[in-house]
């Protein structure tokens, strides 16, 4: 039984109660003497003897602990499980930088955490169909990390507007590559003028209310205002960027304070002294500092201490702080400290709100397992490029609009799963050379005979193209191009990065004919090795590059960014200016 569930959370840090028993090698919950006599000992799963730090995930073939299962070691659970919060929970949801960092180390924590207790800390929201419904192991992952300016928790009302329902004040779209080697963190300015689509939102009574769309309004009103929830922010980001969001995470002001304290402070460097008397009241000398608690929150909240006092400069400061927190969380001092680990998990889950698709510690553990191998040197922070709003008079510029010339290639790279990390350029060059060689071989495949349109057999799947693309394409092929033996199979088992036509060696003449009809490039053709039966159809899967039948496929994503696009590497410490 932990202290918090006994109502003693203000007196005892739960992390102090979980201690290593040197005789058994298990983490055990230490209780007061009287409680120890009345309650059975609770034992956390044993750490792997081969690893000095906490285990990253269960070994293959070993079942993952589930809620309701007795903990390894033969002990019984002490106390009741706490149900996950739904729409009725009043858990505060606001600003965070630490949630993103928690994701990157969560796989290491998961092996021995007390699941029921941490599950009870989470606040879970049903986003009424926003997002994909769940990440997949063989696809890129997109997580929206949201922070609001809702003032929640002791002392946070001092940051002004204490009764506000909150806005999407800090928003980062965290894109994890399909091969899990790199990630891009895209910040979206809160004062960006954009369109907010219609938003179905779950109500406390279980019904669904659709909030009307809004055009030409600030991005930050996609959350909180008019009853909008995080699902509305997810939908707004998809409309703005063309990127489908899998999940969201949202946390409160306390996340920065408690997480920075849990790791023993976050190192920051200041190029000049700061004295923000107007807003956050941050006062620091130039040089290096280790910030935690209120001081850490003041650092990420200040808009009057750095640059030209704009929100865009604050975004850069937050990115620097988050990168430093990531490095601190993945440091040896944190990874090998059970007290820090448990305090970190406690702090993160208490301030964490998520969608129901990842609404348990088990699901978060699975997600963290996908992210744990990413090195901070392969994580790039960037900001959606913007311009001053031309509709506002000079001298009163308060909002911004998307700079399409710079934003388009950046978003194409993220959608195309192209890394922004300079460290990977050599590997990328090697890949480009291999792709060029493969393209030359595929071009050779197009040199040959063509089957008649009436003899082409093809099954068409939608693997990421526009809604209804498979049906539209079949109608076009049958009614306009004479490909009568085409059929609509519906959605593909999984999304593809680009449109592809799979065919057997004895279907090459059909593949060439369909490539001509559809305008498919040689790179879209995927030749198999086994011969196909006489009436077996080829498989055409429409990807995100597909626009409409007869139109050329969208150009592939660029491999490099314009120089003017802001970016920062998570592994590099930079002094705030």
mmCIF file of C-alpha atoms in Angstrom, residues 121-268:
data_model
loop_
_atom_site.group_PDB
_atom_site.id
_atom_site.type_symbol
_atom_site.label_atom_id
_atom_site.label_comp_id
_atom_site.label_asym_id
_atom_site.label_seq_id
_atom_site.Cartn_x
_atom_site.Cartn_y
_atom_site.Cartn_z
ATOM 1 C CA UNK A 121 -2.392 8.735 -11.497
ATOM 2 C CA UNK A 122 -3.291 9.006 -15.187
ATOM 3 C CA UNK A 123 -6.070 11.149 -16.596
ATOM 4 C CA UNK A 124 -7.571 9.547 -19.732
ATOM 5 C CA UNK A 125 -9.671 11.292 -22.398
ATOM 6 C CA UNK A 126 -11.824 9.727 -25.116
ATOM 7 C CA UNK A 127 -11.072 11.945 -28.126
ATOM 8 C CA UNK A 128 -14.115 10.762 -30.111
ATOM 9 C CA UNK A 129 -12.303 9.299 -33.096
ATOM 10 C CA UNK A 130 -9.544 11.889 -33.446
ATOM 11 C CA UNK A 131 -6.244 10.373 -34.540
ATOM 12 C CA UNK A 132 -5.504 6.918 -35.886
ATOM 13 C CA UNK A 133 -6.629 5.033 -32.806
ATOM 14 C CA UNK A 134 -3.219 3.544 -32.139
ATOM 15 C CA UNK A 135 0.415 3.455 -33.234
ATOM 16 C CA UNK A 136 1.794 0.441 -35.120
ATOM 17 C CA UNK A 137 5.224 -1.115 -34.858
ATOM 18 C CA UNK A 138 5.932 -1.041 -38.604
ATOM 19 C CA UNK A 139 4.923 2.594 -39.117
ATOM 20 C CA UNK A 140 6.094 6.029 -38.066
ATOM 21 C CA UNK A 141 4.536 7.352 -34.837
ATOM 22 C CA UNK A 142 3.146 10.858 -34.365
ATOM 23 C CA UNK A 143 2.434 12.045 -30.816
ATOM 24 C CA UNK A 144 1.021 15.473 -30.025
ATOM 25 C CA UNK A 145 2.451 16.869 -26.783
ATOM 26 C CA UNK A 146 0.179 19.647 -25.527
ATOM 27 C CA UNK A 147 0.605 22.153 -22.728
ATOM 28 C CA UNK A 148 -2.073 24.618 -21.710
ATOM 29 C CA UNK A 149 -1.912 27.880 -19.807
ATOM 30 C CA UNK A 150 -4.590 26.696 -17.398
ATOM 31 C CA UNK A 151 -3.370 27.643 -13.911
ATOM 32 C CA UNK A 152 -3.515 24.465 -11.854
ATOM 33 C CA UNK A 153 -1.726 23.479 -8.677
ATOM 34 C CA UNK A 154 -0.289 25.323 -5.710
ATOM 35 C CA UNK A 155 1.283 28.642 -6.637
ATOM 36 C CA UNK A 156 0.438 28.434 -10.343
ATOM 37 C CA UNK A 157 -2.355 30.986 -10.086
ATOM 38 C CA UNK A 158 0.403 33.573 -9.736
ATOM 39 C CA UNK A 159 1.077 33.273 -13.470
ATOM 40 C CA UNK A 160 -2.120 35.204 -14.179
ATOM 41 C CA UNK A 161 -5.617 34.450 -15.500
ATOM 42 C CA UNK A 162 -6.099 31.814 -12.802
ATOM 43 C CA UNK A 163 -9.736 31.127 -13.778
ATOM 44 C CA UNK A 164 -9.034 30.469 -17.473
ATOM 45 C CA UNK A 165 -10.134 27.131 -18.960
ATOM 46 C CA UNK A 166 -6.827 27.148 -20.785
ATOM 47 C CA UNK A 167 -5.508 27.196 -24.345
ATOM 48 C CA UNK A 168 -3.071 25.116 -26.418
ATOM 49 C CA UNK A 169 -0.229 27.289 -25.205
ATOM 50 C CA UNK A 170 2.658 24.928 -25.988
ATOM 51 C CA UNK A 171 2.254 22.302 -28.721
ATOM 52 C CA UNK A 172 4.877 19.927 -30.104
ATOM 53 C CA UNK A 173 4.228 17.307 -32.777
ATOM 54 C CA UNK A 174 6.710 14.523 -32.029
ATOM 55 C CA UNK A 175 7.368 12.401 -35.133
ATOM 56 C CA UNK A 176 9.222 9.109 -34.588
ATOM 57 C CA UNK A 177 10.671 7.506 -37.716
ATOM 58 C CA UNK A 178 9.440 4.170 -38.985
ATOM 59 C CA UNK A 179 12.820 2.541 -38.299
ATOM 60 C CA UNK A 180 12.944 4.157 -34.786
ATOM 61 C CA UNK A 181 16.395 5.654 -35.396
ATOM 62 C CA UNK A 182 15.441 9.348 -35.286
ATOM 63 C CA UNK A 183 12.718 11.797 -34.335
ATOM 64 C CA UNK A 184 11.559 15.302 -35.205
ATOM 65 C CA UNK A 185 9.866 17.589 -32.647
ATOM 66 C CA UNK A 186 7.837 20.252 -34.480
ATOM 67 C CA UNK A 187 6.713 23.219 -32.367
ATOM 68 C CA UNK A 188 3.519 24.983 -33.492
ATOM 69 C CA UNK A 189 3.239 28.670 -32.469
ATOM 70 C CA UNK A 190 0.217 29.381 -30.316
ATOM 71 C CA UNK A 191 -0.561 32.694 -32.110
ATOM 72 C CA UNK A 192 -0.689 31.089 -35.558
ATOM 73 C CA UNK A 193 -3.815 32.008 -37.529
ATOM 74 C CA UNK A 194 -5.418 28.827 -38.851
ATOM 75 C CA UNK A 195 -8.727 26.996 -39.279
ATOM 76 C CA UNK A 196 -10.151 24.779 -36.545
ATOM 77 C CA UNK A 197 -12.349 21.987 -37.949
ATOM 78 C CA UNK A 198 -15.603 20.696 -36.463
ATOM 79 C CA UNK A 199 -14.773 18.779 -33.283
ATOM 80 C CA UNK A 200 -16.865 15.928 -31.862
ATOM 81 C CA UNK A 201 -16.223 15.905 -28.098
ATOM 82 C CA UNK A 202 -17.305 13.425 -25.437
ATOM 83 C CA UNK A 203 -19.493 14.862 -22.700
ATOM 84 C CA UNK A 204 -19.584 13.795 -19.020
ATOM 85 C CA UNK A 205 -22.892 11.969 -19.598
ATOM 86 C CA UNK A 206 -21.351 9.855 -22.388
ATOM 87 C CA UNK A 207 -22.977 11.724 -25.266
ATOM 88 C CA UNK A 208 -21.024 13.370 -28.091
ATOM 89 C CA UNK A 209 -21.301 17.069 -28.881
ATOM 90 C CA UNK A 210 -19.894 18.516 -32.109
ATOM 91 C CA UNK A 211 -18.355 21.937 -31.657
ATOM 92 C CA UNK A 212 -18.690 24.135 -34.739
ATOM 93 C CA UNK A 213 -15.612 24.880 -36.864
ATOM 94 C CA UNK A 214 -13.865 28.217 -36.691
ATOM 95 C CA UNK A 215 -11.946 29.884 -39.529
ATOM 96 C CA UNK A 216 -9.085 32.349 -39.326
ATOM 97 C CA UNK A 217 -8.506 32.078 -35.592
ATOM 98 C CA UNK A 218 -5.563 31.539 -33.255
ATOM 99 C CA UNK A 219 -4.259 27.976 -33.048
ATOM 100 C CA UNK A 220 -4.284 28.090 -29.235
ATOM 101 C CA UNK A 221 -8.112 28.237 -29.209
ATOM 102 C CA UNK A 222 -8.182 24.638 -30.496
ATOM 103 C CA UNK A 223 -8.123 23.576 -26.831
ATOM 104 C CA UNK A 224 -10.313 24.633 -23.918
ATOM 105 C CA UNK A 225 -12.271 27.328 -25.692
ATOM 106 C CA UNK A 226 -15.963 26.582 -26.358
ATOM 107 C CA UNK A 227 -15.496 23.204 -24.685
ATOM 108 C CA UNK A 228 -12.856 21.890 -27.081
ATOM 109 C CA UNK A 229 -10.722 18.991 -25.863
ATOM 110 C CA UNK A 230 -7.356 17.631 -26.991
ATOM 111 C CA UNK A 231 -9.070 15.775 -29.841
ATOM 112 C CA UNK A 232 -9.845 19.177 -31.373
ATOM 113 C CA UNK A 233 -6.174 20.105 -31.240
ATOM 114 C CA UNK A 234 -5.290 16.776 -32.880
ATOM 115 C CA UNK A 235 -7.756 17.464 -35.701
ATOM 116 C CA UNK A 236 -6.464 21.019 -36.119
ATOM 117 C CA UNK A 237 -2.867 19.791 -36.406
ATOM 118 C CA UNK A 238 -3.854 17.241 -39.040
ATOM 119 C CA UNK A 239 -5.630 19.912 -41.115
ATOM 120 C CA UNK A 240 -2.724 22.316 -40.690
ATOM 121 C CA UNK A 241 0.132 19.907 -41.470
ATOM 122 C CA UNK A 242 -1.389 16.993 -43.368
ATOM 123 C CA UNK A 243 0.085 14.680 -40.703
ATOM 124 C CA UNK A 244 -2.174 12.136 -38.989
ATOM 125 C CA UNK A 245 -1.722 12.183 -35.205
ATOM 126 C CA UNK A 246 -1.727 8.824 -33.413
ATOM 127 C CA UNK A 247 -1.936 9.980 -29.791
ATOM 128 C CA UNK A 248 -1.804 13.015 -27.549
ATOM 129 C CA UNK A 249 -0.147 13.693 -24.203
ATOM 130 C CA UNK A 250 -0.920 16.674 -22.038
ATOM 131 C CA UNK A 251 0.291 17.749 -18.601
ATOM 132 C CA UNK A 252 0.114 20.625 -16.153
ATOM 133 C CA UNK A 253 2.446 23.336 -14.863
ATOM 134 C CA UNK A 254 3.435 20.969 -12.091
ATOM 135 C CA UNK A 255 5.052 18.618 -14.636
ATOM 136 C CA UNK A 256 7.919 21.023 -15.181
ATOM 137 C CA UNK A 257 8.311 21.625 -11.456
ATOM 138 C CA UNK A 258 8.107 18.013 -10.300
ATOM 139 C CA UNK A 259 10.011 16.397 -13.163
ATOM 140 C CA UNK A 260 12.864 18.889 -12.994
ATOM 141 C CA UNK A 261 13.081 18.248 -9.250
ATOM 142 C CA UNK A 262 12.885 14.468 -9.664
ATOM 143 C CA UNK A 263 16.039 14.414 -11.799
ATOM 144 C CA UNK A 264 17.923 16.716 -9.460
ATOM 145 C CA UNK A 265 17.595 19.828 -11.593
ATOM 146 C CA UNK A 266 17.962 20.603 -15.311
ATOM 147 C CA UNK A 267 21.213 22.257 -16.489
ATOM 148 C CA UNK A 268 20.761 25.469 -18.491
#
